[in-house]
PDB file of C-alpha atoms in Angstrom:
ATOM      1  CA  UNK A   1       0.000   0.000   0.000  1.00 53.00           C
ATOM      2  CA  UNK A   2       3.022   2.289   0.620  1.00 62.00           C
ATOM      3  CA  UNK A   3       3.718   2.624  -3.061  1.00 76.00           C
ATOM      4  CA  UNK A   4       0.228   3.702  -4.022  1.00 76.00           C
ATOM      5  CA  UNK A   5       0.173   6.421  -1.505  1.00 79.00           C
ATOM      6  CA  UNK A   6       1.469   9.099  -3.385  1.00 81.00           C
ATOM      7  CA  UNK A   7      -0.769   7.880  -6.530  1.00 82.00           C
ATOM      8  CA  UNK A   8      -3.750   8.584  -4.141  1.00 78.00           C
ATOM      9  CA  UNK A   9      -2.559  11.897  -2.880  1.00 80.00           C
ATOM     10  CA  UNK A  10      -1.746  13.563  -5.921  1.00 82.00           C
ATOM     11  CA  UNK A  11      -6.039  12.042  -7.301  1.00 78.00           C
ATOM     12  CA  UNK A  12      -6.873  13.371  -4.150  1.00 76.00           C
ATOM     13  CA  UNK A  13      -5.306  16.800  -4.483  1.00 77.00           C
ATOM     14  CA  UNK A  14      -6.439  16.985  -8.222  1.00 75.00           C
ATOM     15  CA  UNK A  15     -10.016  16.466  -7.243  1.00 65.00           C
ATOM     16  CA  UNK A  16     -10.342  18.800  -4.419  1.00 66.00           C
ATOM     17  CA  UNK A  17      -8.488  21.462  -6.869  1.00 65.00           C
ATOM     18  CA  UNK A  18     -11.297  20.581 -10.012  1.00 60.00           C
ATOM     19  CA  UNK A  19     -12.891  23.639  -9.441  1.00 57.00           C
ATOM     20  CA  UNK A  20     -10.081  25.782 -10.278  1.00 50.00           C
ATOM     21  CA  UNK A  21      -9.142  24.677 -13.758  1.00 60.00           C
ATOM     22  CA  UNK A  22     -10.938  26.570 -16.178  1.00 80.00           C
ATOM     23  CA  UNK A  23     -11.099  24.833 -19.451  1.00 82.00           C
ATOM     24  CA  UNK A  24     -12.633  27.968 -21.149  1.00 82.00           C
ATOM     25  CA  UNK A  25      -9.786  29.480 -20.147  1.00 82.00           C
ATOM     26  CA  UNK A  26      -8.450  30.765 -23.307  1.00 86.00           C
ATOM     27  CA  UNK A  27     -11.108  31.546 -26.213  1.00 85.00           C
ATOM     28  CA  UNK A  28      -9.007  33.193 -28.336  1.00 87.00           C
ATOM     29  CA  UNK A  29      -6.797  30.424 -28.919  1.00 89.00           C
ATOM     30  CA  UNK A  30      -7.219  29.121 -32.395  1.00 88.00           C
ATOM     31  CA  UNK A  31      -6.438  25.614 -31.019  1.00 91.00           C
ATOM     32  CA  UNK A  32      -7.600  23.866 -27.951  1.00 93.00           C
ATOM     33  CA  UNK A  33      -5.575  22.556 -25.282  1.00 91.00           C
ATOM     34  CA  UNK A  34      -4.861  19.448 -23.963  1.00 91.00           C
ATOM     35  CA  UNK A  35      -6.923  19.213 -21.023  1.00 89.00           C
ATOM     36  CA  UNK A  36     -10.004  20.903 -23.537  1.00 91.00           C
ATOM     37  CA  UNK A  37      -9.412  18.662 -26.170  1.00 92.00           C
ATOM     38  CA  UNK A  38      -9.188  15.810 -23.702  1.00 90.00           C
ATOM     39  CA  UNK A  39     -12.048  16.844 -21.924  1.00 88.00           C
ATOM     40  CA  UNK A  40     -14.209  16.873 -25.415  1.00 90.00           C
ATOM     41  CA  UNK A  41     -12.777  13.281 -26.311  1.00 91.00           C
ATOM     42  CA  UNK A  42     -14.223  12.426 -23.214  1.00 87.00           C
ATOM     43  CA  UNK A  43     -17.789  14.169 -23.326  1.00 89.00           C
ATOM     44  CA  UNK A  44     -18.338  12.552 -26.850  1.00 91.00           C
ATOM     45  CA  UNK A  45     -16.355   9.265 -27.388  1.00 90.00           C
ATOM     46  CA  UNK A  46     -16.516   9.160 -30.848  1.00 93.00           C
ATOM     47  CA  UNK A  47     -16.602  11.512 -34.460  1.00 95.00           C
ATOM     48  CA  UNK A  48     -19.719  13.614 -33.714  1.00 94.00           C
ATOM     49  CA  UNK A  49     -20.458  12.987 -37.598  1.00 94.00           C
ATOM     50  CA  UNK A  50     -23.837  11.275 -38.156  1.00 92.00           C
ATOM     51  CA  UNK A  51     -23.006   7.489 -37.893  1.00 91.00           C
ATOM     52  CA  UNK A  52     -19.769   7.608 -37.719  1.00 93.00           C
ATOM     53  CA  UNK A  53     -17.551   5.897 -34.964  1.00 92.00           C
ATOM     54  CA  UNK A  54     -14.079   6.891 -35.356  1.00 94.00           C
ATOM     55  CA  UNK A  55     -12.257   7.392 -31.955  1.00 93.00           C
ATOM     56  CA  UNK A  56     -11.862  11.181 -30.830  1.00 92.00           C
ATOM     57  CA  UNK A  57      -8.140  11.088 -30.646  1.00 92.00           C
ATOM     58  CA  UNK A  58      -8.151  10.398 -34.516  1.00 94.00           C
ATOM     59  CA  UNK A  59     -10.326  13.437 -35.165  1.00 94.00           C
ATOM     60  CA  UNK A  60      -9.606  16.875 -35.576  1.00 92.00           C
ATOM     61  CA  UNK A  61     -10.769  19.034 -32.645  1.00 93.00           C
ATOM     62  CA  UNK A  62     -13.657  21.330 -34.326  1.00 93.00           C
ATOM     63  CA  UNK A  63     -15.394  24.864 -33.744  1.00 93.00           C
ATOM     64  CA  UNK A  64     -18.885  24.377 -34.125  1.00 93.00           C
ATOM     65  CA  UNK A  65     -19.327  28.443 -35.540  1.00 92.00           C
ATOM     66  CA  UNK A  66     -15.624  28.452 -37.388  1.00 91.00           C
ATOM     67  CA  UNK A  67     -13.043  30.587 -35.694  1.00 91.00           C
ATOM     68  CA  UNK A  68     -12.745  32.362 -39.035  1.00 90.00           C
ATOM     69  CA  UNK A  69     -16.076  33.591 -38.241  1.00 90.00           C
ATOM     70  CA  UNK A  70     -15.874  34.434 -34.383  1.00 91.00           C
ATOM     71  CA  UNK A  71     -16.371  30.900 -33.159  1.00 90.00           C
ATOM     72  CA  UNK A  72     -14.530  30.110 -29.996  1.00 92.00           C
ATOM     73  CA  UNK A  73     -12.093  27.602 -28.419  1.00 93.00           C
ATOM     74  CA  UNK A  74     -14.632  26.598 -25.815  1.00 92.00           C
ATOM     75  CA  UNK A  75     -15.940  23.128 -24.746  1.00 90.00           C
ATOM     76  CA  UNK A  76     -19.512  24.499 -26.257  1.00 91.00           C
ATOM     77  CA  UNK A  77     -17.997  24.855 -29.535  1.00 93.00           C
ATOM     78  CA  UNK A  78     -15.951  22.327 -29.909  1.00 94.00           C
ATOM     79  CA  UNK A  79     -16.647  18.889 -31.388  1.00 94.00           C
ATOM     80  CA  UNK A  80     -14.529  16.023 -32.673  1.00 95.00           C
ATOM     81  CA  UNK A  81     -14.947  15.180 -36.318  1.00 95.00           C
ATOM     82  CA  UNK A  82     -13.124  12.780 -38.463  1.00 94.00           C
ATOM     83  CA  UNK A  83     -11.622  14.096 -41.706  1.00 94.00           C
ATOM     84  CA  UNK A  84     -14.337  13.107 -43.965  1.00 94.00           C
ATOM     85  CA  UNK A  85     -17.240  14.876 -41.668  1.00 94.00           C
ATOM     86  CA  UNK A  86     -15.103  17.970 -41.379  1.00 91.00           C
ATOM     87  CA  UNK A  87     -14.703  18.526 -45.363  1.00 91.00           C
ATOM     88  CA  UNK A  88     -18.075  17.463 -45.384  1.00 89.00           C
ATOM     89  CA  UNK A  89     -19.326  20.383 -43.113  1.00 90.00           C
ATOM     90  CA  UNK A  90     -16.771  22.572 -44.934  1.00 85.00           C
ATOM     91  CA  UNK A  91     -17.486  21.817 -48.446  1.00 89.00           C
ATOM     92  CA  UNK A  92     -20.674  19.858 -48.251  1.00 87.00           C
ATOM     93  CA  UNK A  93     -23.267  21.926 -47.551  1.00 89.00           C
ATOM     94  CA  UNK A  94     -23.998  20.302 -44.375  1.00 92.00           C
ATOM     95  CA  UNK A  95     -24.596  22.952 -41.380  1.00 92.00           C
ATOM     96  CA  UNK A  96     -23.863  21.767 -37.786  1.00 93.00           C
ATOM     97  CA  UNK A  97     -25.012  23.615 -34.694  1.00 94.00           C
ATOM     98  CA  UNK A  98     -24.528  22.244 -30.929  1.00 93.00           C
ATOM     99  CA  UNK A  99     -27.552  23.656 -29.084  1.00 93.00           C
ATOM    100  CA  UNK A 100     -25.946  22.211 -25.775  1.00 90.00           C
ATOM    101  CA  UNK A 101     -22.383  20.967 -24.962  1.00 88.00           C
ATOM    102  CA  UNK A 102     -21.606  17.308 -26.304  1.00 88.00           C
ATOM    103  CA  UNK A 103     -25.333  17.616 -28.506  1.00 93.00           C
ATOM    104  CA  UNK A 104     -25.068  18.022 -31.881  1.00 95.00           C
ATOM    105  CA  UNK A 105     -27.349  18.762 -34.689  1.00 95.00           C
ATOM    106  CA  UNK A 106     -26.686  18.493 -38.459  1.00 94.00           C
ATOM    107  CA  UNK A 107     -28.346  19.706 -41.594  1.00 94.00           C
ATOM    108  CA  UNK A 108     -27.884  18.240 -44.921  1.00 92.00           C
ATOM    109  CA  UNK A 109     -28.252  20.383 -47.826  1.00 93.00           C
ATOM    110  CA  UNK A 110     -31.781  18.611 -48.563  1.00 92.00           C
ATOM    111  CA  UNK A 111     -33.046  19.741 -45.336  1.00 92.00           C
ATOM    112  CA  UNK A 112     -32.643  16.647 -42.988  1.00 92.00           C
ATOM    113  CA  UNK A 113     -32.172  17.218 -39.645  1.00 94.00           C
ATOM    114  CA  UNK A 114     -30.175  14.427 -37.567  1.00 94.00           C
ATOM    115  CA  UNK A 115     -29.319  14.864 -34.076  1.00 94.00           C
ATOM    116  CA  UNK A 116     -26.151  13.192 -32.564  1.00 93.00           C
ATOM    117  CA  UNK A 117     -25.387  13.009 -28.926  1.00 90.00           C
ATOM    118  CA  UNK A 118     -22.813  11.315 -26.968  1.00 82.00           C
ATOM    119  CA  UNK A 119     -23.279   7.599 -25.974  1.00 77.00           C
ATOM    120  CA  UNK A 120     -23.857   7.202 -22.260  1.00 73.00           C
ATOM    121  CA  UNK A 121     -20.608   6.357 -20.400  1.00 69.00           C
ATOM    122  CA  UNK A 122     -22.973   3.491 -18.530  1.00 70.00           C
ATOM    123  CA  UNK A 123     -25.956   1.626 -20.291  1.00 73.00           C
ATOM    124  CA  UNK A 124     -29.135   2.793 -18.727  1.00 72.00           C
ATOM    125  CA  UNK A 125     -30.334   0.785 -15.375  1.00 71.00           C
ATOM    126  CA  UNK A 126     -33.159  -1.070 -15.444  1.00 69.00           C
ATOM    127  CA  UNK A 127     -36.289   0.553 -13.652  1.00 67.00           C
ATOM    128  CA  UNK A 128     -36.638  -0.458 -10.079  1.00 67.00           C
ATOM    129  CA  UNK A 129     -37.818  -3.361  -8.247  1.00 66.00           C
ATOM    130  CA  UNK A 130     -41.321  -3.087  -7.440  1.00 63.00           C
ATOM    131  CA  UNK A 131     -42.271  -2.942  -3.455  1.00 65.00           C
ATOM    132  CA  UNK A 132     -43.523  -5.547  -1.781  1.00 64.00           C
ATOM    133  CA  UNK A 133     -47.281  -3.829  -1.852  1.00 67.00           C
ATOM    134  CA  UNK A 134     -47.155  -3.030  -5.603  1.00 65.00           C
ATOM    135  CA  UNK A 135     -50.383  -3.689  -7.118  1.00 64.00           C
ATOM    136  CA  UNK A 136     -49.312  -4.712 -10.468  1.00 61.00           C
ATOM    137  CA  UNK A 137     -46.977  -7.499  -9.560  1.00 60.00           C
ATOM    138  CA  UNK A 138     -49.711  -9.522  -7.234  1.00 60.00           C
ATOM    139  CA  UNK A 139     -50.534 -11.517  -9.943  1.00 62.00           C
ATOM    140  CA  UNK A 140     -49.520 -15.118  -9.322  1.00 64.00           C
ATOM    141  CA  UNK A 141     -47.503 -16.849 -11.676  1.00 62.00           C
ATOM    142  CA  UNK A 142     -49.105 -19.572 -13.452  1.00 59.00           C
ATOM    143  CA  UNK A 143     -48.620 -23.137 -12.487  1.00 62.00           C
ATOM    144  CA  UNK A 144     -46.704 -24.761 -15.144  1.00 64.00           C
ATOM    145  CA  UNK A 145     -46.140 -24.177 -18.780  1.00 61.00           C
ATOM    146  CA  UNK A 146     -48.808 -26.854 -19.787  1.00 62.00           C
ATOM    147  CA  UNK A 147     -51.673 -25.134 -17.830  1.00 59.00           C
ATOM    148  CA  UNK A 148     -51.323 -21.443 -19.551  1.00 57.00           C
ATOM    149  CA  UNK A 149     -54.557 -19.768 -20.219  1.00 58.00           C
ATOM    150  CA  UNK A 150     -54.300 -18.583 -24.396  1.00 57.00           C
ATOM    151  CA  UNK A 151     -56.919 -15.848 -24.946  1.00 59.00           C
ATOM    152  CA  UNK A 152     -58.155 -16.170 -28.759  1.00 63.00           C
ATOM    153  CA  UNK A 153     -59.080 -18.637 -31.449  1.00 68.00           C
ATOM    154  CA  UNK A 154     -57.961 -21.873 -31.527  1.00 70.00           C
ATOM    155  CA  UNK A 155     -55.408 -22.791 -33.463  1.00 69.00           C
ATOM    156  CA  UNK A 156     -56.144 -24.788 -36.549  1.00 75.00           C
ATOM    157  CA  UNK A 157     -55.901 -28.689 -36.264  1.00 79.00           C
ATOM    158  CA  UNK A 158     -52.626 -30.228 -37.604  1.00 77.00           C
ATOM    159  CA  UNK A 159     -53.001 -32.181 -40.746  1.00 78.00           C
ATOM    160  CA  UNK A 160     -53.277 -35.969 -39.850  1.00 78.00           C
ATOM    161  CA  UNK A 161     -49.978 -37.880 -40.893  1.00 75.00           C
ATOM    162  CA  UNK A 162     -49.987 -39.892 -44.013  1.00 74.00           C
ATOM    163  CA  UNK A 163     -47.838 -42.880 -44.545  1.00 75.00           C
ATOM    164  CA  UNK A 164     -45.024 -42.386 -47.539  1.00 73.00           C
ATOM    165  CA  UNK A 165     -45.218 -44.509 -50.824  1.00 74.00           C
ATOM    166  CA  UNK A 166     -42.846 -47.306 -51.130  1.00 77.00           C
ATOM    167  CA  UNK A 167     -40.443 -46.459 -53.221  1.00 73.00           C
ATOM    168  CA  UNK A 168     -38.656 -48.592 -56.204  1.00 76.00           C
ATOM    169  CA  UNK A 169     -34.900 -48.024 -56.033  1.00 77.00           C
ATOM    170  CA  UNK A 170     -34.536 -49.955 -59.853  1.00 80.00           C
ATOM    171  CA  UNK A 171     -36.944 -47.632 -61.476  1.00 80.00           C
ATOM    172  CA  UNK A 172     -35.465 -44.458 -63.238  1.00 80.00           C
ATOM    173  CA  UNK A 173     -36.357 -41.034 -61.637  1.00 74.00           C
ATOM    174  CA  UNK A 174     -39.546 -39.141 -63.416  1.00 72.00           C
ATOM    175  CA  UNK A 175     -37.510 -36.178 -64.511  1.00 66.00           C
TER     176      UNK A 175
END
């Protein structure tokens, strides 16, 4: 445990300090620094491109409203895209607008409208267990798979099994 002690420390000091790192630090910058372009990797886990699944740290770090135009080197503009979505967005005629950090919406030139948002980090948990006085789940199970109850018609009544001609090897097939 000795060894891991400083490990711990320096989490522990970088987590009670969190607050103090500002990752919009620097807007004017025309490229985002490491801990913003690791913290957008993070937030969206893949190209934000519609379908696509490239990793983030194979993507070029993107301003949502170009920096040629004002845009700004903030986590709320920024946005990984693999080559092939950024010269699409460029050159395209696709339009892309994040309403909300890590939430992306695209328009093709048609007029489609596809919304892309990061994958959850977990899957999402299954609803509760009911309590013990739920009314819905007071239904008893029923007794055995050969006693359900099938609400409906019945079904129709199997054919009845007919017995195969002999068949005479030495004869010469019909075709």
């Amino acid at each position: 445990m000795v060894q891991w002690t400083g490990v711990l420390a320096d989490i522990a000091r970088q987590y009670a300090h969190r607050e103090r790192r500002d990752l919009d630090a620097h807007p004017d910058d025309r490229l985002p620094r490491a801990a913003l372009r690791r913290h957008t990797q993070i937030r969206d886990r893949s190209c934000v491109g519609v379908g696509c699944r490239r990793r983030p740290a194979r993507c070029d770090q993107d301003h949502t409203v170009e920096y040629r135009h004002g845009g700004e080197t903030v986590a709320a503009d920024l946005g990984p895209l693999c080559r092939h979505d950024h010269i699409l967005k460029g050159q395209g005629g696709w339009t892309l607008q994040q309403p909300s950090p890590g939430t992306f919406l695209w328009v093709s030139p048609l007029g489609g409208r596809y919304e892309v948002r990061p994958e959850p980090v977990l899957p999402l948990l299954p609803d509760s267990c009911p309590g013990p006085d739920d009314p819905w789940h007071d239904e008893a199970a029923p007794p055995s798979p050969g006693t359900l109850i099938l609400y409906g018609p019945d079904p129709p009544p199997s054919p009845p099994v007919r017995e195969a001609d002999p068949v005479d090897l030495d004869t010469p097939p019909p075709y």
